[in-house]
Coordinates of C-alpha atoms in Angstrom, one line a residue:
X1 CA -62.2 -10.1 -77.4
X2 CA -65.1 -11.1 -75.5
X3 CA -65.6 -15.2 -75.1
X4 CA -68.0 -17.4 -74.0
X5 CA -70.0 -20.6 -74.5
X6 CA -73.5 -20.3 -76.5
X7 CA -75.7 -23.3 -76.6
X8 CA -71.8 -25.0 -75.8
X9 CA -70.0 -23.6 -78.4
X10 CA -67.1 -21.7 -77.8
X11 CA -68.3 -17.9 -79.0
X12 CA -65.9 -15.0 -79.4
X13 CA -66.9 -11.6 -79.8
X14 CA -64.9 -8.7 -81.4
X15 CA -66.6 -6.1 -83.6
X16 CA -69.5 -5.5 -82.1
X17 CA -70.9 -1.9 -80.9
X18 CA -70.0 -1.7 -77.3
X19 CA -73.7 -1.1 -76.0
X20 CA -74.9 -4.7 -77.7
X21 CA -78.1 -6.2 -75.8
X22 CA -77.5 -10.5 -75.5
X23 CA -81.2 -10.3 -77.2
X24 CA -80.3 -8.2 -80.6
X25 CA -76.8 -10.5 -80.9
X26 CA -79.0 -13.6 -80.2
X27 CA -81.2 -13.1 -82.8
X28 CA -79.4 -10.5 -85.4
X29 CA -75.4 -12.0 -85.5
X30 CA -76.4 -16.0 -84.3
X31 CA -79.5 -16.5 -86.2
X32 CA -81.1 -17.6 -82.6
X33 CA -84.6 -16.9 -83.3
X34 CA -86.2 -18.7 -80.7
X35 CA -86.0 -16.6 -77.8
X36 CA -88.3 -13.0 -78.5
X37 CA -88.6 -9.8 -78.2
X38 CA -91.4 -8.8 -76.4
X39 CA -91.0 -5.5 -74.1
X40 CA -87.5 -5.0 -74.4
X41 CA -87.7 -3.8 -70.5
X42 CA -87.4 -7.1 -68.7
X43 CA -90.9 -7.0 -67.9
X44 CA -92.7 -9.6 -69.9
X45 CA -90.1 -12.3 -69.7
X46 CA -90.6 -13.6 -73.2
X47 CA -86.6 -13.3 -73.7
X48 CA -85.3 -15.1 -71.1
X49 CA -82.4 -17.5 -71.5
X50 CA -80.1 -19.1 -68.9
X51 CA -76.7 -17.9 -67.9
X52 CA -73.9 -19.8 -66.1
X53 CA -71.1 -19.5 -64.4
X54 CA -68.7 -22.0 -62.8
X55 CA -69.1 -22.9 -59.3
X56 CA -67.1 -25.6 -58.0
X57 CA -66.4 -27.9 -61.2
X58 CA -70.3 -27.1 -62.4
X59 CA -71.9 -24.7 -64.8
X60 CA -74.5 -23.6 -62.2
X61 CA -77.9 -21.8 -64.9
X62 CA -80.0 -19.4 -63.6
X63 CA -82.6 -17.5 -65.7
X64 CA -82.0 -13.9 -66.9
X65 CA -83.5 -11.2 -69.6
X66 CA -81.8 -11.0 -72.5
X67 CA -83.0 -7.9 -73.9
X68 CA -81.4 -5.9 -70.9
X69 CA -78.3 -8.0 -70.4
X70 CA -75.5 -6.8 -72.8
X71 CA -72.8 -8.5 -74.3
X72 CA -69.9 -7.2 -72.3
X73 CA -71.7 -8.8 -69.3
X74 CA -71.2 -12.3 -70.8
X75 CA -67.7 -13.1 -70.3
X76 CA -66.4 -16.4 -69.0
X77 CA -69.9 -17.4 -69.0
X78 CA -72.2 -19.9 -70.6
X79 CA -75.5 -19.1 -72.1
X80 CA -78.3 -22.0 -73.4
X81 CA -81.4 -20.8 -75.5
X82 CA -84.5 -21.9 -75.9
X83 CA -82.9 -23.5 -79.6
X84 CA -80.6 -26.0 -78.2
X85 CA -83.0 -27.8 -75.3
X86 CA -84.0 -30.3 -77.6
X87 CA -81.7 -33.4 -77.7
X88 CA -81.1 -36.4 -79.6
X89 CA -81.1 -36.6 -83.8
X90 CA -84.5 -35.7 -84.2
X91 CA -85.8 -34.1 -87.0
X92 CA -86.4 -31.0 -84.7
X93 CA -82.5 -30.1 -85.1
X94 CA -81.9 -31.4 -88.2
X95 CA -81.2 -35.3 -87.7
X96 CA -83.0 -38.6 -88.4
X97 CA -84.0 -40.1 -85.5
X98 CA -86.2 -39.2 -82.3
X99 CA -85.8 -35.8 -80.6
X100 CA -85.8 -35.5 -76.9
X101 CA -87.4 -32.5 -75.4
X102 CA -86.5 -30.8 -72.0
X103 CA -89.0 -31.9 -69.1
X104 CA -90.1 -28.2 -69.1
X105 CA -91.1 -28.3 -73.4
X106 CA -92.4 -31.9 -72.5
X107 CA -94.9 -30.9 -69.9
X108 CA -95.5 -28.0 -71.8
X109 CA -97.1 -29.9 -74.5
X110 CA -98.7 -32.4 -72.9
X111 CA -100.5 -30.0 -70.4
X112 CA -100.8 -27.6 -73.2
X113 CA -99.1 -24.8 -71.7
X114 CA -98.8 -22.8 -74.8
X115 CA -101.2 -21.4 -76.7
X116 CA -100.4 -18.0 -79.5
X117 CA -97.0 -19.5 -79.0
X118 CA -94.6 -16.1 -78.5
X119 CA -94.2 -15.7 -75.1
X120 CA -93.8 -20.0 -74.9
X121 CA -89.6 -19.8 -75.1
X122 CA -89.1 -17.6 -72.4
X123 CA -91.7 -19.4 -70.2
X124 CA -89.6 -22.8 -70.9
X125 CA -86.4 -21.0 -69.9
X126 CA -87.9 -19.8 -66.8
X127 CA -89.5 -23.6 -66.0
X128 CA -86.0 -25.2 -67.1
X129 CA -84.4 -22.7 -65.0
X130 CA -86.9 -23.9 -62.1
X131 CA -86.1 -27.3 -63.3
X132 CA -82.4 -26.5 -63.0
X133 CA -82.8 -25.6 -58.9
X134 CA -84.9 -28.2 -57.7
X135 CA -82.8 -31.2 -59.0
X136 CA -79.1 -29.5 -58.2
X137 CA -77.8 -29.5 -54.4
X138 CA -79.1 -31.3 -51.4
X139 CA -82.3 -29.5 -51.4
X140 CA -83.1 -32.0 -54.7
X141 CA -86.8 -32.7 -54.5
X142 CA -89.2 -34.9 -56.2
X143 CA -91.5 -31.7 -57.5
X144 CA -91.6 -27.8 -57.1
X145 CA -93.4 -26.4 -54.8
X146 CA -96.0 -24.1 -55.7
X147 CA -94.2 -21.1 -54.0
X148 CA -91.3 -21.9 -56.2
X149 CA -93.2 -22.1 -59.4
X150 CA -95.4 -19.0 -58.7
X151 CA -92.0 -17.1 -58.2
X152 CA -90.1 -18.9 -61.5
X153 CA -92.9 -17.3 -63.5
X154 CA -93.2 -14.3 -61.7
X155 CA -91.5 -12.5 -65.1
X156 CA -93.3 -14.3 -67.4
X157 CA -96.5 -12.7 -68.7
X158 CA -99.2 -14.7 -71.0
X159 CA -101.3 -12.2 -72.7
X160 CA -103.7 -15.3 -73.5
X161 CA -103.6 -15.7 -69.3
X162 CA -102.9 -19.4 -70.0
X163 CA -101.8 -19.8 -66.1
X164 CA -103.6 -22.9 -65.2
X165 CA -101.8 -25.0 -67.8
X166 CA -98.9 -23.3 -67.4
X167 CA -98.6 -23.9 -63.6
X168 CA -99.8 -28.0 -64.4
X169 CA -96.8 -28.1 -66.1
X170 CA -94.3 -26.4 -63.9
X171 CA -95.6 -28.9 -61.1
X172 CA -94.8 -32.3 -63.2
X173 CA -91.4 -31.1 -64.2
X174 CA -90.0 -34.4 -62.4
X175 CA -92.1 -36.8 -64.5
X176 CA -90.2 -37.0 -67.0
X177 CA -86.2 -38.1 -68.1
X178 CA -83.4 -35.7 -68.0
X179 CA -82.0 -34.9 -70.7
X180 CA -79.0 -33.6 -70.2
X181 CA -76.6 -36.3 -70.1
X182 CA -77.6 -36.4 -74.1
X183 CA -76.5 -33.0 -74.2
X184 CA -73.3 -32.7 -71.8
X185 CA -72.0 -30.0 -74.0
X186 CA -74.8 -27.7 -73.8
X187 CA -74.8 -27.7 -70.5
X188 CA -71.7 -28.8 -69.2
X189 CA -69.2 -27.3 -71.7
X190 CA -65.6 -28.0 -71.4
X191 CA -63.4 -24.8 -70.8
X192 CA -60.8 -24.5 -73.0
X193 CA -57.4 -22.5 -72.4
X194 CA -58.6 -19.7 -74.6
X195 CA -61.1 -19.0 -72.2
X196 CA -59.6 -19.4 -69.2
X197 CA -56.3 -18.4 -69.4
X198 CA -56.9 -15.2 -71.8
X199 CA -54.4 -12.9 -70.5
X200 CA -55.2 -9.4 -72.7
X201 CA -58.2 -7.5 -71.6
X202 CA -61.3 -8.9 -72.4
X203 CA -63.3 -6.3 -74.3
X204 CA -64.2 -5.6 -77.7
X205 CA -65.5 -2.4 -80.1
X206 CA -66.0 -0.6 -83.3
X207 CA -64.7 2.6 -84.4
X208 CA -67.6 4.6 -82.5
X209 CA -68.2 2.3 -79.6
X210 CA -66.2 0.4 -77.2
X211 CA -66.5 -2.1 -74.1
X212 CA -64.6 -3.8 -71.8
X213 CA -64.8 -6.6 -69.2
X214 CA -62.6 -6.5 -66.8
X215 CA -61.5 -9.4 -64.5
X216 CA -59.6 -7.8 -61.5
X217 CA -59.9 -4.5 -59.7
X218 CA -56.6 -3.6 -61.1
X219 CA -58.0 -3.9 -64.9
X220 CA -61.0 -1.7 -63.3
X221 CA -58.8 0.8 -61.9
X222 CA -56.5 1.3 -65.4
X223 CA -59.6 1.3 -67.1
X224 CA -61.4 4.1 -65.4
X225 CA -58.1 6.5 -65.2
X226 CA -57.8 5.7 -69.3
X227 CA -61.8 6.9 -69.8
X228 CA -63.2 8.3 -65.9
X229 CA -66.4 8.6 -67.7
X230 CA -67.3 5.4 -68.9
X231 CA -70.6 3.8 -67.8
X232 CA -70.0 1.0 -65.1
X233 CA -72.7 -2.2 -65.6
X234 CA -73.0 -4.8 -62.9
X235 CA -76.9 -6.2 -63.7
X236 CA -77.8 -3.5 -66.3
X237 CA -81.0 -4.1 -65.5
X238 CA -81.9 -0.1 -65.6
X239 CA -78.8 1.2 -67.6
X240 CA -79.9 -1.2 -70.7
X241 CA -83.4 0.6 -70.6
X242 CA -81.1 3.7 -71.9
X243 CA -80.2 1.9 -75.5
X244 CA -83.8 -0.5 -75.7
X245 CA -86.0 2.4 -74.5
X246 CA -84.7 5.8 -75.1
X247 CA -82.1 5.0 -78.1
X248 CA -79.3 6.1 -76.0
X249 CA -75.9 4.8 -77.5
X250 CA -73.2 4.0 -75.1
X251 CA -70.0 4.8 -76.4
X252 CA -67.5 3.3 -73.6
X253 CA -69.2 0.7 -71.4
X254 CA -67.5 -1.2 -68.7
X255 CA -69.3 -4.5 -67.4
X256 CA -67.7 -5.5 -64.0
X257 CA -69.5 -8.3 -63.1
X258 CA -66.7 -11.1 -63.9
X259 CA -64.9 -9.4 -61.1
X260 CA -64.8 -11.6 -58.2
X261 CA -63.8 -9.4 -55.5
X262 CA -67.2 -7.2 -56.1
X263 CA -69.1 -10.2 -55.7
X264 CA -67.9 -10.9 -51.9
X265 CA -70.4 -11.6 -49.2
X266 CA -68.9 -11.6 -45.6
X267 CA -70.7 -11.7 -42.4
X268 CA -69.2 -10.2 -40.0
X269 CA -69.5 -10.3 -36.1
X270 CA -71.2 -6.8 -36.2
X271 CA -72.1 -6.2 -39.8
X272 CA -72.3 -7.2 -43.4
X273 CA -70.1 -6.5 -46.0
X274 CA -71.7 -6.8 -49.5
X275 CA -69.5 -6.5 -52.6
X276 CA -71.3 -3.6 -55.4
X277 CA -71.4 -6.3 -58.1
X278 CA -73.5 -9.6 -55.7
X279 CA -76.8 -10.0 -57.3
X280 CA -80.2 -9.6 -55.2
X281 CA -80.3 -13.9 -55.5
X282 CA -76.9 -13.9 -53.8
X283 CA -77.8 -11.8 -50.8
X284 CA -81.2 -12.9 -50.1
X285 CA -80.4 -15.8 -48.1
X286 CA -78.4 -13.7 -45.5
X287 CA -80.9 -10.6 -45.8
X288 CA -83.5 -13.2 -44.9
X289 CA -81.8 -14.4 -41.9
X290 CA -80.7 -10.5 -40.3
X291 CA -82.9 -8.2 -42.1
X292 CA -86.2 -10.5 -43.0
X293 CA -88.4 -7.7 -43.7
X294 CA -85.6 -6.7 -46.2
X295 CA -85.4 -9.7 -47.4
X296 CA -88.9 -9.7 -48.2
X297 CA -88.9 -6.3 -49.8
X298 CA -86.6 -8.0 -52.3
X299 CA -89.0 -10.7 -53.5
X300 CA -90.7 -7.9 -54.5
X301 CA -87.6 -6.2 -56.2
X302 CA -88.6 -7.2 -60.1
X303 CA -88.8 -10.7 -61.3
X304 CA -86.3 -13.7 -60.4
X305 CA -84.6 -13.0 -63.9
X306 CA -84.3 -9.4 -62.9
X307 CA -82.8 -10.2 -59.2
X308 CA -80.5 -12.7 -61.5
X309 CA -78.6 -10.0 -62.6
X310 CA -79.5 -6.8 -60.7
X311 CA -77.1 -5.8 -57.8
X312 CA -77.3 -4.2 -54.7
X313 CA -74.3 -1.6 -55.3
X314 CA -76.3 -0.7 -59.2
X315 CA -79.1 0.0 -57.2
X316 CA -77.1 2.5 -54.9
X317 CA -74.9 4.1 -57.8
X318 CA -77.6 4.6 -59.9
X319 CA -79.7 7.3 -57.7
X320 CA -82.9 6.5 -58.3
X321 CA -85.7 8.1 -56.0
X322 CA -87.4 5.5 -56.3
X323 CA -84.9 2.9 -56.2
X324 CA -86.1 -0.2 -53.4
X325 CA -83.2 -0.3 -51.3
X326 CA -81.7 2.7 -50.7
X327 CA -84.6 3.5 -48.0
X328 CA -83.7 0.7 -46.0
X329 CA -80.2 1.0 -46.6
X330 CA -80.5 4.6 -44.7
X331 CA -82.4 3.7 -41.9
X332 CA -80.7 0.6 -41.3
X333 CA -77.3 3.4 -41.3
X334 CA -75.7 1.9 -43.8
X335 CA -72.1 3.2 -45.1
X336 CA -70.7 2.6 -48.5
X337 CA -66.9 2.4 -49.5
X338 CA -65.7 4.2 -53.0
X339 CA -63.0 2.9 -55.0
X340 CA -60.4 4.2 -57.5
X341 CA -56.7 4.3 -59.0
X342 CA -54.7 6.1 -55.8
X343 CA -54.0 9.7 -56.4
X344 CA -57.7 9.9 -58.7
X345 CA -59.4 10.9 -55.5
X346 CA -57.3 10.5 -52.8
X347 CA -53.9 8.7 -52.1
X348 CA -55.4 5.4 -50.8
X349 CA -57.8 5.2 -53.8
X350 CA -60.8 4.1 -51.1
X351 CA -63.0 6.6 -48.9
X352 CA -66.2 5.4 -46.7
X353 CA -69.2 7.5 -46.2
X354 CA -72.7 7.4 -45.0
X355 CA -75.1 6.2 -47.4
X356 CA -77.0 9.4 -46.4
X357 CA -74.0 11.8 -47.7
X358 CA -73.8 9.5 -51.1
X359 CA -76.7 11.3 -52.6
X360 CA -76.5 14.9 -53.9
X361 CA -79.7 15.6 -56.1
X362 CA -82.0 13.9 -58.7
X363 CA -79.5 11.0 -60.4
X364 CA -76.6 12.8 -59.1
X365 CA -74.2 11.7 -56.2
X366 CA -70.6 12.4 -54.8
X367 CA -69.3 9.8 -56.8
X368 CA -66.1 11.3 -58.6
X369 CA -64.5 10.3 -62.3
X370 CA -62.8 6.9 -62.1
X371 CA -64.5 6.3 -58.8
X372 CA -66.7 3.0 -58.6
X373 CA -69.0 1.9 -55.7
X374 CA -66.6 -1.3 -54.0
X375 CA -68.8 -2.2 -50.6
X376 CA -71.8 -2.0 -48.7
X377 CA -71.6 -1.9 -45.1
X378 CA -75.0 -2.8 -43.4
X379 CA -75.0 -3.0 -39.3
X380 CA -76.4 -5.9 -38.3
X381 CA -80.1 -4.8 -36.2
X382 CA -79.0 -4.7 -32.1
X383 CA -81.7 -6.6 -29.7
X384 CA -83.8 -4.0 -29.0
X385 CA -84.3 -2.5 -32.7
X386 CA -87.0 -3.5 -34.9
X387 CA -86.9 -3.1 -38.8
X388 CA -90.0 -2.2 -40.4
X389 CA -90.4 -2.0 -44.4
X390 CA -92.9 -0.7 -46.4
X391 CA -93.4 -1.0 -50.2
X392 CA -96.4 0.7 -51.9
X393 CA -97.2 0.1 -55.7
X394 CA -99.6 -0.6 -58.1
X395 CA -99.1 -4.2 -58.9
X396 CA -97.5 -6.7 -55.5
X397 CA -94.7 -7.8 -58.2
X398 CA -92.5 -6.8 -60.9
X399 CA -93.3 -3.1 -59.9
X400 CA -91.4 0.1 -59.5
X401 CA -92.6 1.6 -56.1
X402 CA -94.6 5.1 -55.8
X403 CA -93.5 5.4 -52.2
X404 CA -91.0 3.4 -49.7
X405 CA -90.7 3.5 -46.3
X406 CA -88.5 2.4 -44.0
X407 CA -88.3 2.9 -40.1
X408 CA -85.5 1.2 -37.4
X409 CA -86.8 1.7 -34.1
X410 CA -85.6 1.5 -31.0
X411 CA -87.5 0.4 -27.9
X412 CA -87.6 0.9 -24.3
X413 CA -88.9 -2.3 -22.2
X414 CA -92.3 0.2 -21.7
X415 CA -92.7 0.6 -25.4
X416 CA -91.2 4.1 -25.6
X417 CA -88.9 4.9 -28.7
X418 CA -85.6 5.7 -27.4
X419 CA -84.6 6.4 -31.2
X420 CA -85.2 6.1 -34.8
X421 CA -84.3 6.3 -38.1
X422 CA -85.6 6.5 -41.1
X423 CA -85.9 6.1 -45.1
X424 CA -88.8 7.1 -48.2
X425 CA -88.3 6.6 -51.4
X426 CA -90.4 8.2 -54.3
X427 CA -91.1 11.5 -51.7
X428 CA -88.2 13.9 -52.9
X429 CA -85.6 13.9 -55.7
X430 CA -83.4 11.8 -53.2
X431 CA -84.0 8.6 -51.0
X432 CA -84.3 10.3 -48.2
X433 CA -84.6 10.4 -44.1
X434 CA -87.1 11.9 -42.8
X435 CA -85.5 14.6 -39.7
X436 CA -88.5 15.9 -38.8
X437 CA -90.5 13.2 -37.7
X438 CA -87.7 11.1 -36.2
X439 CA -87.6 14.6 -34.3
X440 CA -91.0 14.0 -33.4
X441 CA -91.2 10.4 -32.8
X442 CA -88.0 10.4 -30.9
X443 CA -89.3 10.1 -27.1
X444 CA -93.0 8.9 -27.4
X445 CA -94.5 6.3 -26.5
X446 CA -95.5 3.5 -29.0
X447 CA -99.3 5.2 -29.8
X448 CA -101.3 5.4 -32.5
X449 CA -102.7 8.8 -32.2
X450 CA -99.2 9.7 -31.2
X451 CA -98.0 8.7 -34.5
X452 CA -100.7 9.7 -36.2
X453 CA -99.6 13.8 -35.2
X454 CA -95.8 13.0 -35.4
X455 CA -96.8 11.8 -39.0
X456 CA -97.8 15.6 -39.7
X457 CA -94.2 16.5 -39.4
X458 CA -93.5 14.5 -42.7
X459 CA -95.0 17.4 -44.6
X460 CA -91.7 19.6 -43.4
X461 CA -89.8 16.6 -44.8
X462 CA -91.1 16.2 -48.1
X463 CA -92.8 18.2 -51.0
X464 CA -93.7 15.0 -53.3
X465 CA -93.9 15.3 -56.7
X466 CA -96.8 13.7 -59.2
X467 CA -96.0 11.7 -62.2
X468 CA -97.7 8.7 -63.6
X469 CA -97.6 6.2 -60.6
X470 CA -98.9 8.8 -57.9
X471 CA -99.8 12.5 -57.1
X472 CA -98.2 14.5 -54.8
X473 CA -101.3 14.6 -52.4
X474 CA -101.3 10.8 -52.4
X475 CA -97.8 9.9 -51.4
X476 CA -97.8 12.0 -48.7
X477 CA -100.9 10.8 -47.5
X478 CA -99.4 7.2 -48.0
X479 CA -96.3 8.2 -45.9
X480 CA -98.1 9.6 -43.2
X481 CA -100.4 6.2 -43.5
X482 CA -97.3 4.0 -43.5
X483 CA -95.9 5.9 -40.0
X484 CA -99.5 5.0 -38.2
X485 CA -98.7 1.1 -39.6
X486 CA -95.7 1.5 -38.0
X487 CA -97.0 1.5 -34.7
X488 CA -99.4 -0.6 -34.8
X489 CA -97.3 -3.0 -35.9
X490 CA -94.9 -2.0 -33.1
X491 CA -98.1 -2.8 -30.7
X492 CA -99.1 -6.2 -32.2
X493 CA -96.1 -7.7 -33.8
X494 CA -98.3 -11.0 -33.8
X495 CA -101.1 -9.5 -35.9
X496 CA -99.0 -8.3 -38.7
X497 CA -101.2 -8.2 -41.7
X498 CA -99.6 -7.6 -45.0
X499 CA -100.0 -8.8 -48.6
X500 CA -96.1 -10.0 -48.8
X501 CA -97.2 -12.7 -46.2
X502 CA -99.2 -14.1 -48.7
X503 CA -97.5 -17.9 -49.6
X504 CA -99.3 -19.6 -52.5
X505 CA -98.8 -22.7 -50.3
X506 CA -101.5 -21.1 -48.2
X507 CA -104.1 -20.2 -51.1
X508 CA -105.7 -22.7 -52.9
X509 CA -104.4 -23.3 -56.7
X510 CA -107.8 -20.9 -58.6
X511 CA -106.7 -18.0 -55.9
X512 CA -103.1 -18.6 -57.0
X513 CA -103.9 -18.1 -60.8
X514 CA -106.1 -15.1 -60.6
X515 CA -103.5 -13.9 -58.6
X516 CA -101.1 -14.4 -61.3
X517 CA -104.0 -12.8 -63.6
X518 CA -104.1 -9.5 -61.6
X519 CA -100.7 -9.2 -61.4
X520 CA -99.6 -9.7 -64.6
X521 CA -102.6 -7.7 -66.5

């Protein structure tokens, strides 16, 4: 069995196929119509709901999409819908006296934020979500920001490009009451012994389909030698697109983000250690600190519902080409540590290897049966390297990238590079290094028409492909592009010039909306 708290109740989940999206139980087994269906990608954000977990006595909601999060994922937690916001014994849930909405509903209607209506629940989420973070903690605050609320409805699209309402709104969340003290429950529901003392293995299945949700390593490890070719899910927020894009089933499914020893998160003196299942929300704040043109890159890394839920370690183990971090992950020299039962690979049941040996070919790695990614090592950058990060694509948000480039370069005091190293996404069937030109760059001084030639090299590097986000001509062009920016950014680190740097606390509000517009059309 499966449990957790929907809209506070106590929710248990036993025959159900194993590959079950949160969206299609939401609206097929509970009758929760509220929240939509809309791209069934996590693109459009019309789906989104809140998910909690318990962090030190609180439920602690963040926003996610439910059409790519599956049920497996949802163990222990707590999950609200756009259904149960509304308080009080009105006659909008079925009783006789006043109803109380949300602030987010509330300053929805009175700055009519909504206007065809369908993508309206999963904005509210997002906003109560929003709404959620700037009244929890000591960083409580009378109103959001307009960075914050640009970036709470970064996944939300509004095919009627109702923005300007929609952002009133979000910036009078504060002006009106709480309401949930009304609705303790909801929020704040009491865990019972059947949920947190379960002692069998949380999981649950039909004939044809099975999944499981294992709490501990040790469950993991028993799990994988019993069926070495399940598919692992930490975010799922690319394995889902498998069953709500292609009509893939999923016949044994293993979510392993209730494990808490995947979610660790240590700095060490010389490095960080990341567990495989932290979410993209748990690492920023330390990327931002050591890496902060990484963590930059990740702002860009899907929506905030997407970086929820998506981890750092899926990212890795699922191959992608054009996966965002990799790149940076092999330039910064990053190592990774794989995990199994002992005697499944070797007798410790752990091996470490560079990031750059992981990869094999397209979606294909040196990952073994019953092996699972554990940890990412990242060095920390020494005080004469430089981390630069590149992210091309066609929209600034919410956008898979056609090519990405990262460089770690070493300087002399006179502005030679003493060495480099490198990492493209979207230019082979790999994340990749590029040998060649770190050959070539390796020695010269910091020069734009020096770069310029050493960025030839990248054509022994790299035969691109085309598909529908770029030809083959154009990302190499790009990539050679991308090397020149390099060094001039190298020259003038205090004339940096890119569109990241862009705060909506610097444009004024109409820029920020047709922003918005562009981005989302």
């Amino acid at each position: 069995m499966v449990r957790f708290f929907l809209n506070g109740n106590l929710t248990i989940v036993q025959d159900l196929a194993s590959d079950t999206t949160l969206l299609r139980y939401l609206r097929s087994q509970q009758a929760q119509t509220g929240t939509k269906e809309g791209c069934g990608s996590g693109d459009c954000g019309a789906c989104s709901v809140l998910l909690g977990e318990k962090q030190e006595g609180q439920w602690r909601y963040k926003a996610i999409n439910a059409c790519i999060t599956f049920v497996a994922q949802l163990n222990g937690k707590s999950v609200v819908t756009v259904d149960a916001l509304v308080t009080g014994r009105g006659t909008l849930n079925g009783g006789d006296g006043d109803a109380q909405l949300h602030p987010a509903q509330q300053a929805m209607v009175d700055y009519h934020g909504s206007q065809c209506g369908f993508c309206t629940p999963g904005i509210v989420m997002s906003l109560a979500a929003l709404h959620e973070s700037i009244n929890n903690g000591e960083d409580a605050q009378q109103q959001a920001t307009q960075h914050q609320i640009i970036e709470a409805l970064s996944g939300n699209l509004c095919r009627c490009t109702g923005y300007r309402p929609i952002i009133e709104a979000a910036s009078h969340l504060n002006d009106y009451p709480d309401n949930r003290d009304n609705a303790v429950q909801v929020w704040q529901p009491e865990v019972k012994t059947d949920i947190a003392e379960a002692t069998e293995q949380a999981g649950f299945g039909n004939a044809e389909q099975q999944a499981w949700a294992p709490e501990n390593e040790d469950q993991l490890k028993q799990l994988l030698q019993q069926y070495p070719q399940a598919r692992l899910v930490a975010g799922a927020t690319d394995l889902a697109l498998d069953v709500t894009q292609f009509l893939k089933p999923i016949d044994k499914l293993i979510a392993i983000n209730s494990i808490d020893s995947l979610k660790t998160i240590n700095d060490e003196e010389h490095a960080l250690l990341i567990g495989a299942a932290a979410t993209y929300s748990d690492i920023e704040p330390l990327l931002a600190h050591y890496f902060p043109e990484f963590a930059q890159l990740l702002q860009r890394l899907g929506s905030r519902q997407v970086r929820n839920n998506g981890t750092l370690g899926g990212n890795i183990a699922n191959a992608s080409p054009i996966g965002d971090t990799p790149p940076v992950l092999l330039a910064l020299g990053a190592c990774i540590e794989l995990a199994s039962a002992p005697g499944v690979v070797n007798d410790s049941g752990s091996r470490w290897l560079k990031l750059q040996d992981f990869f094999v070919d397209y979606k294909k790695t040196v990952q073994q049966p019953g092996e699972y990614v554990r940890t990412i090592k990242i060095p920390k950058l020494k005080a004469a390297e430089q981390l630069k990060v590149y992210k091309i694509s066609k929209r600034l948000e919410d956008d898979i990238s056609a090519v990405l480039a990262a460089f770690k370069v070493t300087l002399s005091e006179d502005k030679k590079v003493t060495a480099i190293s490198t990492g493209f996404g979207g230019m082979a069937a790999i994340p990749k290094a590029a040998a060649e030109l770190e050959n070539a760059l390796t020695g010269l001084p910091v020069n734009g028409t020096q770069f310029r030639q050493a960025a030839e090299k990248l054509s022994e590097d790299f035969t691109p492909m085309s598909d529908v986000r770029a030809t083959d001509e154009y990302r190499l062009l790009v990539a050679k592009n991308l090397v020149q920016k390099c060094a001039l950014e190298l020259l003038q680190p205090d004339s940096i010039s890119r569109i990241e740097n862009i705060h909506s606390s610097q444009v004024a509000a109409s820029d920020t909306i047709n922003l918005m517009e562009n981005h989302n059309a």
